[in-house]
Amino acid sequence: MSRKTNRQIQLAARPEGFPKGTDFRLVELPIPPVAAGQFLVRSIFLSVDPYMRGRMNDRKSYVEPQEIDRVMGGGVVGEVVESQNEKFNVGDVVLGMFGWQEYAVSDGKEVRVVKTGAAPSSTALGVLGMPGLTAYCGFLDICNPQAGETVVVSGAAGAVGSVVGQIAKIKGCRVVGVAGTDAKVAHLVNDLGFDAAMNYKNTDDYYGKLKELCPAGIDCYFDNVGGPITDAVFGHLNEKGRIAICGQISQYNAQQLEKGPRLLWKLIEKQAKVEGFLVFQYVSQFRAAKQQLSDWVESGELKYRERIVEGLENAPRAFFEMLQGENIGKQLVKISEPSV
Ligand SMILES: NC(=O)c1ccc[n+]([C@@H]2O[C@H](COP(=O)([O-])OP(=O)(O)OC[C@H]3O[C@@H](n4cnc5c(N)ncnc54)[C@H](OP(=O)(O)O)[C@@H]3O)[C@@H](O)[C@H]2O)c1
């Protein structure tokens, strides 16, 4: 291929509170040479995810902090355009942690060829990728939903939440979503088959609204957001209720720990359980989970949406907009066209 410059987005500063444009920097660098055993990937789609906000803090967590002045890490679907690695051929569409950049040189470690069947390759970052696996593995394992039970999902119109709610419907549950716009509420009920949904930005009375939408109480709660929505759910838990703590996005930009009501006694009263999880703990189940998700997508039982922002330079904006709830379904950034 003719040599071009690589453009990449680096983290320029650790955000304080909600991130801003100056926390990122767009730089142009030469594309590194491809050595024996390596290949060059041209990015097609990159993923912006809530966990990236946590990595921007200088705090040790389950992943190392994002380094300053280095390319922003993140999942990418791209195409191999040059290869000196016998396992990866020119034209292969691959998934890897190539980061927010147009080109990446890889040795193939933790890279896989994308197999999404009839679904487009972008789904390897969404419904058939990490978010879909998070929904499938975390929800089924921790919530163990039974037909007829009431399931509440927060962050319900997002990449993970929309899959959780639809799986709960497939399992015969009554499903109630919590999301941040009327358009999302309409989408959940009209397009995804949720039984009911609430716009948490239209009311301060989360407890009262959940009471109205969950007259038989709540058996399972899949929590993507934390904060006062989760507090309100605690008040409606049924006996032997199960809560899966997947994410706490309402807290990710907080500069101080919020003080909330202390509700753990509810777990005693209801003999309920709360369990946090990380998708990677289920790695041994990924193959089977992906197959099931793929089958449901193909049969039309599992629907998905993607919100696509064009252009590498707009990746920070796409990230901010995802944090602000602009996305229905998976938020992606399109970097280039696939060649086929
Ligand atoms: N445990 C794991 O292994 C794992 C893996 C993947 C993701 N996660 C977590 O799962 C959650 C969802 O991730 P995702 O990739 O599917 O993102 P997403 O739901 O597609 O996008 C984030 C959504 O969060 C909502 N949100 C933002 N601020 C909020 C607030 N203060 N209160 C309530 N909702 C708020 C917004 O929707 P609204 O319009 O509804 O506000 C926004 O669309 C995140 O918390 C993420 O960290 C965990």
XYZ file of N, CA, C and O in Angstrom, residues 128-226:
396
model
N -23.115 -8.190 18.931
C -22.392 -9.466 18.865
C -20.978 -9.346 19.427
O -20.134 -10.211 19.205
N -20.738 -8.274 20.144
C -19.416 -8.058 20.730
C -19.516 -7.893 22.239
O -20.421 -8.426 22.878
N -18.577 -7.134 22.781
C -18.472 -7.009 24.238
C -19.788 -6.582 24.907
O -20.204 -7.208 25.902
N -20.504 -5.558 24.386
C -21.753 -5.179 25.071
C -22.810 -6.293 25.062
O -23.475 -6.541 26.076
N -22.948 -6.967 23.925
C -23.919 -8.073 23.843
C -23.553 -9.201 24.795
O -24.414 -9.774 25.482
N -22.269 -9.510 24.872
C -21.802 -10.583 25.771
C -22.003 -10.187 27.231
O -22.338 -11.020 28.075
N -21.808 -8.906 27.519
C -22.034 -8.407 28.885
C -23.490 -8.638 29.283
O -23.790 -9.136 30.375
N -24.378 -8.266 28.364
C -25.810 -8.422 28.640
C -26.156 -9.897 28.839
O -26.795 -10.283 29.822
N -25.728 -10.704 27.908
C -26.113 -12.124 27.922
C -25.552 -12.836 29.154
O -26.301 -13.465 29.916
N -24.254 -12.728 29.342
C -23.605 -13.512 30.411
C -23.982 -12.977 31.788
O -24.349 -13.746 32.684
N -23.916 -11.667 31.976
C -24.191 -11.104 33.300
C -25.637 -11.278 33.700
O -25.941 -11.664 34.837
N -26.533 -11.009 32.778
C -27.965 -11.081 33.113
C -28.385 -12.523 33.413
O -29.013 -12.792 34.439
N -28.039 -13.444 32.530
C -28.506 -14.823 32.735
C -27.864 -15.449 33.970
O -28.518 -16.167 34.723
N -26.594 -15.161 34.193
C -25.917 -15.768 35.343
C -26.418 -15.183 36.665
O -26.817 -15.927 37.572
N -26.428 -13.882 36.778
C -26.710 -13.279 38.088
C -28.210 -13.137 38.337
O -28.689 -13.412 39.433
N -28.951 -12.728 37.325
C -30.395 -12.534 37.545
C -31.188 -13.841 37.391
O -32.268 -13.966 37.958
N -30.679 -14.785 36.651
C -31.364 -16.064 36.463
C -32.879 -15.860 36.284
O -33.689 -16.358 37.072
N -33.270 -15.136 35.235
C -34.669 -14.722 35.095
C -35.610 -15.900 34.815
O -35.273 -16.796 34.050
N -36.764 -15.863 35.459
C -37.763 -16.921 35.272
C -39.006 -16.314 34.619
O -39.359 -15.162 34.900
N -39.677 -17.129 33.787
C -40.880 -16.653 33.096
C -41.874 -16.102 34.117
O -42.073 -16.678 35.190
N -42.465 -14.974 33.781
C -43.479 -14.364 34.639
C -42.910 -13.375 35.634
O -43.664 -12.605 36.237
N -41.585 -13.370 35.812
C -40.987 -12.432 36.765
C -40.896 -11.023 36.153
O -40.886 -10.861 34.931
N -40.808 -10.041 37.041
C -40.629 -8.655 36.583
C -39.145 -8.301 36.611
O -38.478 -8.464 37.635
N -38.667 -7.823 35.455
C -37.258 -7.424 35.300
C -37.208 -5.931 35.012
O -37.912 -5.454 34.120
N -36.388 -5.213 35.759
C -36.148 -3.796 35.459
C -34.713 -3.645 34.965
O -33.788 -4.252 35.523
N -34.549 -2.859 33.898
C -33.225 -2.590 33.325
C -33.027 -1.085 33.284
O -33.888 -0.372 32.748
N -31.919 -0.601 33.836
C -31.601 0.826 33.671
C -30.602 0.975 32.527
O -29.988 -0.007 32.105
N -30.477 2.195 32.019
C -29.669 2.375 30.797
C -30.249 1.499 29.697
O -29.525 0.918 28.881
N -31.575 1.440 29.657
C -32.252 0.377 28.900
C -32.141 0.510 27.387
O -32.274 -0.483 26.674
N -31.926 1.738 26.894
C -31.884 1.912 25.442
C -30.462 1.870 24.897
O -30.248 2.053 23.705
N -29.492 1.611 25.764
C -28.103 1.589 25.331
C -27.684 0.228 24.800
O -28.506 -0.693 24.666
N -26.392 0.114 24.519
C -25.864 -1.097 23.886
C -26.118 -2.335 24.745
O -26.599 -3.363 24.258
N -25.820 -2.250 26.035
C -26.001 -3.406 26.921
C -27.476 -3.545 27.312
O -28.077 -4.618 27.187
N -28.065 -2.442 27.772
C -29.424 -2.495 28.315
C -30.454 -2.984 27.318
O -31.361 -3.754 27.674
N -30.330 -2.572 26.062
C -31.339 -2.972 25.067
C -31.285 -4.477 24.819
O -32.305 -5.103 24.543
N -30.108 -5.058 24.958
C -29.982 -6.514 24.780
C -30.538 -7.244 26.007
O -31.265 -8.223 25.883
N -30.237 -6.720 27.189
C -30.752 -7.348 28.421
C -32.280 -7.425 28.368
O -32.882 -8.477 28.622
N -32.909 -6.289 28.046
C -34.375 -6.250 28.046
C -34.970 -7.236 27.061
O -35.968 -7.911 27.356
N -34.357 -7.353 25.894
C -34.902 -8.278 24.892
C -34.674 -9.740 25.297
O -35.521 -10.594 25.034
N -33.550 -10.021 25.946
C -33.332 -11.393 26.428
C -34.386 -11.716 27.497
O -34.954 -12.809 27.531
N -34.651 -10.737 28.353
C -35.672 -10.959 29.394
C -37.030 -11.257 28.763
O -37.782 -12.110 29.248
N -37.347 -10.577 27.667
C -38.615 -10.871 26.963
C -38.575 -12.282 26.387
O -39.546 -13.027 26.489
N -37.448 -12.649 25.786
C -37.326 -14.000 25.219
C -37.548 -15.050 26.317
O -38.126 -16.102 26.089
N -37.118 -14.726 27.542
C -37.255 -15.659 28.679
C -38.645 -15.588 29.310
O -38.897 -16.206 30.348
N -39.525 -14.768 28.747
C -40.916 -14.754 29.236
C -41.167 -13.847 30.421
O -42.152 -14.019 31.147
N -40.304 -12.866 30.626
C -40.467 -11.961 31.771
C -41.302 -10.739 31.378
O -41.465 -10.428 30.204
N -41.778 -10.035 32.409
C -42.345 -8.703 32.198
C -41.182 -7.723 32.337
O -40.465 -7.750 33.352
N -40.984 -6.886 31.339
C -39.756 -6.077 31.300
C -40.067 -4.584 31.317
O -40.871 -4.098 30.517
N -39.403 -3.893 32.232
C -39.580 -2.443 32.376
C -38.208 -1.785 32.205
O -37.243 -2.164 32.881
N -38.152 -0.812 31.308
C -36.884 -0.124 31.044
C -36.874 1.267 31.655
O -37.923 1.909 31.775
N -35.681 1.725 32.012
C -35.494 3.101 32.477
C -34.496 3.757 31.523
O -33.394 3.222 31.320
N -34.897 4.875 30.920
C -34.018 5.547 29.954
C -34.290 7.043 30.000
O -35.246 7.490 30.640
N -33.451 7.815 29.277
C -33.418 9.252 29.489
C -34.130 10.142 28.480
O -33.994 11.368 28.576
N -34.866 9.596 27.506
C -35.657 10.461 26.614
C -36.981 9.763 26.279
O -37.089 8.528 26.371
N -37.955 10.567 25.834
C -39.232 9.982 25.411
C -39.042 9.125 24.166
O -39.717 8.105 24.001
N -38.116 9.531 23.287
C -37.865 8.733 22.074
C -37.340 7.349 22.461
O -37.702 6.329 21.854
N -36.509 7.301 23.487
C -35.977 6.005 23.943
C -37.105 5.151 24.524
O -37.174 3.943 24.276
N -37.959 5.793 25.316
C -39.086 5.057 25.910
C -39.955 4.465 24.797
O -40.327 3.284 24.843
N -40.238 5.272 23.782
C -41.071 4.790 22.671
C -40.368 3.642 21.941
O -40.996 2.631 21.588
N -39.081 3.774 21.740
C -38.309 2.717 21.056
C -38.361 1.410 21.852
O -38.583 0.333 21.289
N -38.181 1.511 23.162
C -38.161 0.299 23.993
C -39.492 -0.437 23.897
O -39.542 -1.662 23.727
N -40.574 0.331 23.978
C -41.900 -0.301 24.015
C -42.352 -0.702 22.603
O -42.793 -1.836 22.385
N -42.196 0.211 21.647
C -42.759 -0.045 20.310
C -41.875 -0.924 19.434
O -42.379 -1.724 18.654
N -40.557 -0.768 19.559
C -39.663 -1.516 18.660
C -39.089 -2.768 19.321
O -38.879 -3.781 18.663
N -38.792 -2.677 20.619
C -38.091 -3.794 21.269
C -39.004 -4.670 22.119
O -38.553 -5.670 22.681
N -40.269 -4.290 22.248
C -41.231 -5.157 22.937
C -41.196 -5.116 24.451
O -41.741 -6.006 25.109
N -40.553 -4.076 25.033
C -40.613 -3.934 26.494
C -42.086 -3.742 26.880
O -42.868 -3.160 26.125
N -42.446 -4.178 28.083
C -43.836 -4.015 28.535
C -44.120 -2.585 28.952
O -45.246 -2.110 28.829
N -43.114 -1.921 29.461
C -43.268 -0.527 29.880
C -41.883 0.091 30.000
O -40.878 -0.629 30.083
N -41.850 1.413 30.007
C -40.569 2.104 30.205
C -40.844 3.477 30.785
O -41.935 4.023 30.615
N -39.867 4.003 31.491
C -40.017 5.353 32.047
C -38.835 6.223 31.643
O -37.706 5.757 31.515
N -39.142 7.500 31.407
C -38.104 8.499 31.167
C -37.753 9.114 32.517
O -38.537 9.873 33.083
N -36.560 8.779 33.016
C -36.209 9.242 34.363
C -35.982 10.747 34.416
O -35.894 11.328 35.499
N -35.880 11.365 33.238
C -35.687 12.826 33.241
C -37.021 13.576 33.307
O -37.038 14.799 33.403
N -38.124 12.831 33.231
C -39.451 13.464 33.301
C -40.042 13.470 34.699
O -41.167 13.925 34.872
N -39.369 12.864 35.654
C -39.929 12.773 37.003
C -38.807 12.767 38.047
O -37.694 12.346 37.752
N -39.140 13.244 39.234
C -38.212 13.084 40.356
C -38.645 11.905 41.214
O -37.905 11.460 42.086
N -39.864 11.459 40.962
C -40.442 10.411 41.805
C -40.198 9.033 41.176
O -41.124 8.386 40.680
N -38.931 8.597 41.195
C -38.609 7.298 40.588
C -39.346 6.174 41.315
O -39.808 5.215 40.694
N -39.437 6.307 42.635
C -40.096 5.263 43.436
C -41.568 5.113 43.000
O -42.043 4.003 42.742
N -42.246 6.247 42.880
C -43.665 6.226 42.528
C -43.883 5.707 41.117
O -44.813 4.930 40.860
N -43.016 6.115 40.203
C -43.176 5.692 38.800
C -42.923 4.179 38.677
O -43.645 3.471 37.963
N -41.921 3.694 39.400
C -41.651 2.244 39.348
C -42.799 1.452 39.981
O -43.142 0.360 39.518
N -43.402 2.033 40.994
C -44.542 1.358 41.640
C -45.681 1.180 40.623
O -46.313 0.122 40.542
N -45.888 2.245 39.850
C -46.957 2.195 38.833
C -46.624 1.162 37.741
O -47.485 0.402 37.316
N -45.357 1.107 37.342
C -44.990 0.234 36.209
C -44.708 -1.207 36.638
O -44.691 -2.107 35.795
N -44.467 -1.411 37.926
C -44.143 -2.764 38.419
C -45.105 -3.133 39.551
O -44.682 -3.252 40.718
N -46.381 -3.319 39.241
C -47.349 -3.550 40.324
C -47.076 -4.823 41.117
O -47.474 -4.919 42.278
N -46.374 -5.786 40.504
C -46.081 -7.035 41.231
C -44.683 -7.001 41.862
O -44.148 -8.040 42.260
N -44.089 -5.817 41.985
C -42.743 -5.711 42.544
C -41.687 -6.079 41.507
O -41.994 -6.328 40.338
N -40.422 -6.092 41.955
C -39.294 -6.321 41.034
C -38.526 -7.570 41.481
O -38.099 -7.675 42.627
N -38.400 -8.512 40.562
C -37.659 -9.746 40.869
C -36.191 -9.638 40.462
O -35.313 -10.183 41.140
N -35.953 -8.996 39.310
C -34.573 -8.882 38.804
C -34.322 -7.435 38.409
O -35.179 -6.800 37.787
N -33.144 -6.963 38.744
C -32.756 -5.617 38.324
C -31.376 -5.700 37.703
O -30.426 -6.175 38.335
N -31.258 -5.223 36.473
C -29.959 -5.165 35.801
C -29.549 -3.703 35.790
O -30.155 -2.873 35.109
N -28.524 -3.388 36.572
C -28.172 -1.992 36.824
C -26.999 -1.527 35.978
O -25.872 -1.997 36.144
N -27.283 -0.561 35.106
C -26.221 0.057 34.311
C -25.842 1.438 34.813
O -24.883 2.018 34.318
N -26.632 1.985 35.745
C -26.461 3.416 36.021
C -26.188 3.775 37.481
O -25.548 4.788 37.756
N -26.729 3.043 38.431
C -26.538 3.376 39.843
C -27.295 4.631 40.251
O -28.223 5.071 39.566
